mmCIF file of N, CA, C and O in Angstrom:
data_model
loop_
_atom_site.group_PDB
_atom_site.id
_atom_site.type_symbol
_atom_site.label_atom_id
_atom_site.label_comp_id
_atom_site.label_asym_id
_atom_site.label_seq_id
_atom_site.Cartn_x
_atom_site.Cartn_y
_atom_site.Cartn_z
ATOM 1 N N MET E 29 0.845 -1.182 0.000
ATOM 2 C CA MET E 29 0.000 0.000 0.000
ATOM 3 C C MET E 29 0.888 1.242 0.000
ATOM 4 O O MET E 29 1.957 1.256 0.568
ATOM 5 N N ARG E 30 0.379 2.270 -0.647
ATOM 6 C CA ARG E 30 1.062 3.563 -0.658
ATOM 7 C C ARG E 30 0.007 4.666 -0.689
ATOM 8 O O ARG E 30 -1.166 4.389 -0.869
ATOM 9 N N GLN E 31 0.433 5.868 -0.497
ATOM 10 C CA GLN E 31 -0.443 7.033 -0.492
ATOM 11 C C GLN E 31 -1.614 6.829 0.470
ATOM 12 O O GLN E 31 -2.782 6.912 0.100
ATOM 13 N N LEU E 32 -1.287 6.575 1.725
ATOM 14 C CA LEU E 32 -2.300 6.373 2.770
ATOM 15 C C LEU E 32 -2.814 7.716 3.264
ATOM 16 O O LEU E 32 -2.047 8.658 3.434
ATOM 17 N N VAL E 33 -4.116 7.781 3.525
ATOM 18 C CA VAL E 33 -4.713 8.991 4.095
ATOM 19 C C VAL E 33 -5.879 8.572 4.991
ATOM 20 O O VAL E 33 -6.614 7.641 4.681
ATOM 21 N N GLY E 34 -6.000 9.254 6.114
ATOM 22 C CA GLY E 34 -7.078 8.960 7.049
ATOM 23 C C GLY E 34 -8.019 10.140 7.193
ATOM 24 O O GLY E 34 -7.597 11.289 7.188
ATOM 25 N N ALA E 35 -9.302 9.858 7.312
ATOM 26 C CA ALA E 35 -10.353 10.866 7.522
ATOM 27 C C ALA E 35 -11.666 10.114 7.688
ATOM 28 O O ALA E 35 -11.718 8.895 7.549
ATOM 29 N N ASP E 36 -12.735 10.835 7.971
ATOM 30 C CA ASP E 36 -14.068 10.226 8.025
ATOM 31 C C ASP E 36 -14.696 10.370 6.647
ATOM 32 O O ASP E 36 -15.479 11.273 6.388
ATOM 33 N N PHE E 37 -14.345 9.481 5.736
ATOM 34 C CA PHE E 37 -14.788 9.589 4.354
ATOM 35 C C PHE E 37 -16.267 9.283 4.161
ATOM 36 O O PHE E 37 -16.894 9.803 3.247
ATOM 37 N N ASN E 38 -16.842 8.411 4.980
ATOM 38 C CA ASN E 38 -18.237 8.020 4.766
ATOM 39 C C ASN E 38 -19.215 8.728 5.705
ATOM 40 O O ASN E 38 -20.402 8.416 5.712
ATOM 41 N N GLY E 39 -18.743 9.678 6.512
ATOM 42 C CA GLY E 39 -19.614 10.514 7.325
ATOM 43 C C GLY E 39 -20.277 9.838 8.510
ATOM 44 O O GLY E 39 -21.270 10.336 9.027
ATOM 45 N N ASP E 40 -19.720 8.707 8.976
ATOM 46 C CA ASP E 40 -20.340 8.009 10.107
ATOM 47 C C ASP E 40 -19.730 8.377 11.460
ATOM 48 O O ASP E 40 -20.090 7.815 12.479
ATOM 49 N N GLY E 41 -18.805 9.341 11.478
ATOM 50 C CA GLY E 41 -18.191 9.776 12.725
ATOM 51 C C GLY E 41 -17.033 8.904 13.191
ATOM 52 O O GLY E 41 -16.505 9.113 14.285
ATOM 53 N N LYS E 42 -16.612 7.942 12.375
ATOM 54 C CA LYS E 42 -15.499 7.051 12.708
ATOM 55 C C LYS E 42 -14.389 7.244 11.685
ATOM 56 O O LYS E 42 -14.655 7.444 10.502
ATOM 57 N N GLY E 43 -13.146 7.181 12.135
ATOM 58 C CA GLY E 43 -12.006 7.367 11.247
ATOM 59 C C GLY E 43 -11.871 6.231 10.242
ATOM 60 O O GLY E 43 -11.984 5.061 10.601
ATOM 61 N N ASP E 44 -11.664 6.563 8.989
ATOM 62 C CA ASP E 44 -11.491 5.605 7.907
ATOM 63 C C ASP E 44 -10.083 5.758 7.343
ATOM 64 O O ASP E 44 -9.389 6.737 7.614
ATOM 65 N N LEU E 45 -9.684 4.807 6.519
ATOM 66 C CA LEU E 45 -8.388 4.840 5.864
ATOM 67 C C LEU E 45 -8.585 4.612 4.375
ATOM 68 O O LEU E 45 -9.349 3.725 3.978
ATOM 69 N N ALA E 46 -7.910 5.398 3.554
ATOM 70 C CA ALA E 46 -7.911 5.193 2.102
ATOM 71 C C ALA E 46 -6.472 4.967 1.676
ATOM 72 O O ALA E 46 -5.544 5.597 2.206
ATOM 73 N N ALA E 47 -6.267 4.051 0.712
ATOM 74 C CA ALA E 47 -4.918 3.717 0.283
ATOM 75 C C ALA E 47 -4.920 3.200 -1.142
ATOM 76 O O ALA E 47 -5.907 2.657 -1.619
ATOM 77 N N VAL E 48 -3.765 3.359 -1.795
ATOM 78 C CA VAL E 48 -3.559 2.836 -3.141
ATOM 79 C C VAL E 48 -2.732 1.570 -3.040
ATOM 80 O O VAL E 48 -1.702 1.547 -2.368
ATOM 81 N N GLU E 49 -3.182 0.520 -3.719
ATOM 82 C CA GLU E 49 -2.438 -0.736 -3.760
ATOM 83 C C GLU E 49 -1.783 -0.853 -5.132
ATOM 84 O O GLU E 49 -2.467 -1.085 -6.133
ATOM 85 N N ALA E 50 -0.480 -0.636 -5.176
ATOM 86 C CA ALA E 50 0.245 -0.722 -6.441
ATOM 87 C C ALA E 50 1.740 -0.723 -6.164
ATOM 88 O O ALA E 50 2.201 -0.076 -5.222
ATOM 89 N N PRO E 51 2.498 -1.429 -6.996
ATOM 90 C CA PRO E 51 3.950 -1.333 -6.884
ATOM 91 C C PRO E 51 4.403 0.095 -7.200
ATOM 92 O O PRO E 51 3.733 0.784 -7.988
ATOM 93 N N PRO E 52 5.513 0.550 -6.654
ATOM 94 C CA PRO E 52 6.004 1.889 -6.975
ATOM 95 C C PRO E 52 6.170 2.063 -8.488
ATOM 96 O O PRO E 52 6.625 1.158 -9.187
ATOM 97 N N GLY E 53 5.784 3.218 -8.981
ATOM 98 C CA GLY E 53 5.935 3.529 -10.389
ATOM 99 C C GLY E 53 4.822 3.022 -11.290
ATOM 100 O O GLY E 53 4.904 3.147 -12.503
ATOM 101 N N SER E 54 3.769 2.432 -10.723
ATOM 102 C CA SER E 54 2.662 1.952 -11.535
ATOM 103 C C SER E 54 1.343 2.474 -10.981
ATOM 104 O O SER E 54 1.279 2.945 -9.862
ATOM 105 N N THR E 55 0.293 2.365 -11.777
ATOM 106 C CA THR E 55 -1.029 2.755 -11.301
ATOM 107 C C THR E 55 -1.675 1.574 -10.597
ATOM 108 O O THR E 55 -1.300 0.423 -10.806
ATOM 109 N N GLY E 56 -2.633 1.851 -9.752
ATOM 110 C CA GLY E 56 -3.248 0.766 -9.009
ATOM 111 C C GLY E 56 -4.656 1.073 -8.565
ATOM 112 O O GLY E 56 -5.247 2.078 -8.932
ATOM 113 N N ALA E 57 -5.167 0.178 -7.751
ATOM 114 C CA ALA E 57 -6.521 0.291 -7.226
ATOM 115 C C ALA E 57 -6.533 1.166 -5.977
ATOM 116 O O ALA E 57 -5.623 1.120 -5.161
ATOM 117 N N PHE E 58 -7.598 1.942 -5.821
ATOM 118 C CA PHE E 58 -7.787 2.841 -4.684
ATOM 119 C C PHE E 58 -8.846 2.218 -3.785
ATOM 120 O O PHE E 58 -9.944 1.912 -4.241
ATOM 121 N N TYR E 59 -8.504 1.995 -2.511
ATOM 122 C CA TYR E 59 -9.388 1.292 -1.587
ATOM 123 C C TYR E 59 -9.769 2.160 -0.390
ATOM 124 O O TYR E 59 -8.981 2.971 0.083
ATOM 125 N N LEU E 60 -10.970 1.935 0.114
ATOM 126 C CA LEU E 60 -11.447 2.531 1.353
ATOM 127 C C LEU E 60 -11.584 1.427 2.389
ATOM 128 O O LEU E 60 -12.202 0.386 2.122
ATOM 129 N N TYR E 61 -10.975 1.650 3.552
ATOM 130 C CA TYR E 61 -11.112 0.753 4.700
ATOM 131 C C TYR E 61 -11.927 1.503 5.758
ATOM 132 O O TYR E 61 -11.418 2.434 6.387
ATOM 133 N N PRO E 62 -13.193 1.169 5.954
ATOM 134 C CA PRO E 62 -14.028 1.925 6.895
ATOM 135 C C PRO E 62 -13.653 1.639 8.349
ATOM 136 O O PRO E 62 -13.329 0.502 8.706
ATOM 137 N N GLY E 63 -13.700 2.672 9.160
ATOM 138 C CA GLY E 63 -13.480 2.508 10.594
ATOM 139 C C GLY E 63 -14.679 1.848 11.248
ATOM 140 O O GLY E 63 -15.815 2.046 10.817
ATOM 141 N N THR E 64 -14.414 1.077 12.306
ATOM 142 C CA THR E 64 -15.492 0.373 12.991
ATOM 143 C C THR E 64 -15.808 0.967 14.363
ATOM 144 O O THR E 64 -16.727 0.521 15.019
ATOM 145 N N GLY E 65 -15.027 1.944 14.788
ATOM 146 C CA GLY E 65 -15.259 2.549 16.092
ATOM 147 C C GLY E 65 -14.452 1.907 17.203
ATOM 148 O O GLY E 65 -14.527 2.319 18.345
ATOM 149 N N ASN E 66 -13.694 0.856 16.891
ATOM 150 C CA ASN E 66 -12.772 0.279 17.870
ATOM 151 C C ASN E 66 -11.387 0.236 17.237
ATOM 152 O O ASN E 66 -11.055 1.094 16.456
ATOM 153 N N THR E 67 -10.599 -0.747 17.504
ATOM 154 C CA THR E 67 -9.223 -0.771 17.008
ATOM 155 C C THR E 67 -9.062 -1.502 15.681
ATOM 156 O O THR E 67 -7.950 -1.782 15.263
ATOM 157 N N THR E 68 -10.143 -1.802 14.984
ATOM 158 C CA THR E 68 -10.056 -2.514 13.712
ATOM 159 C C THR E 68 -10.683 -1.700 12.590
ATOM 160 O O THR E 68 -11.405 -0.729 12.829
ATOM 161 N N LEU E 69 -10.400 -2.133 11.378
ATOM 162 C CA LEU E 69 -11.026 -1.548 10.193
ATOM 163 C C LEU E 69 -11.936 -2.585 9.569
ATOM 164 O O LEU E 69 -11.700 -3.784 9.683
ATOM 165 N N GLY E 70 -12.973 -2.130 8.885
ATOM 166 C CA GLY E 70 -13.883 -3.034 8.201
ATOM 167 C C GLY E 70 -13.290 -3.529 6.886
ATOM 168 O O GLY E 70 -12.178 -3.183 6.508
ATOM 169 N N SER E 71 -14.037 -4.324 6.191
ATOM 170 C CA SER E 71 -13.605 -4.867 4.899
ATOM 171 C C SER E 71 -13.406 -3.739 3.889
ATOM 172 O O SER E 71 -14.206 -2.811 3.816
ATOM 173 N N ARG E 72 -12.363 -3.879 3.097
ATOM 174 C CA ARG E 72 -12.066 -2.828 2.133
ATOM 175 C C ARG E 72 -13.039 -2.860 0.959
ATOM 176 O O ARG E 72 -13.583 -3.903 0.581
ATOM 177 N N THR E 73 -13.218 -1.687 0.358
ATOM 178 C CA THR E 73 -14.050 -1.520 -0.828
ATOM 179 C C THR E 73 -13.227 -0.754 -1.859
ATOM 180 O O THR E 73 -12.668 0.302 -1.545
ATOM 181 N N ARG E 74 -13.141 -1.279 -3.077
ATOM 182 C CA ARG E 74 -12.420 -0.566 -4.127
ATOM 183 C C ARG E 74 -13.266 0.618 -4.568
ATOM 184 O O ARG E 74 -14.438 0.463 -4.945
ATOM 185 N N ILE E 75 -12.681 1.803 -4.539
ATOM 186 C CA ILE E 75 -13.408 3.020 -4.892
ATOM 187 C C ILE E 75 -12.818 3.718 -6.117
ATOM 188 O O ILE E 75 -13.305 4.774 -6.495
ATOM 189 N N GLY E 76 -11.791 3.128 -6.713
ATOM 190 C CA GLY E 76 -11.211 3.732 -7.907
ATOM 191 C C GLY E 76 -10.072 2.889 -8.442
ATOM 192 O O GLY E 76 -9.600 1.957 -7.794
ATOM 193 N N THR E 77 -9.633 3.217 -9.650
ATOM 194 C CA THR E 77 -8.488 2.560 -10.271
ATOM 195 C C THR E 77 -7.656 3.614 -10.994
ATOM 196 O O THR E 77 -8.098 4.740 -11.187
ATOM 197 N N GLY E 78 -6.459 3.224 -11.391
ATOM 198 C CA GLY E 78 -5.606 4.125 -12.155
ATOM 199 C C GLY E 78 -4.885 5.174 -11.331
ATOM 200 O O GLY E 78 -4.501 6.210 -11.853
ATOM 201 N N TRP E 79 -4.631 4.891 -10.067
ATOM 202 C CA TRP E 79 -3.947 5.842 -9.195
ATOM 203 C C TRP E 79 -2.469 5.579 -9.221
ATOM 204 O O TRP E 79 -1.819 4.923 -8.748
#
């Protein structure tokens, strides 16, 4: 993973994580990992490609 960023992307009041999965120098899939309100993240959802 690269280009990690955290924020409340889905508006539920819990911190989420977004990241690009790709080898350096290539484009890849953009994923959202939703926060669950405890110390874990929910299942990832692909939200874009070509990053």
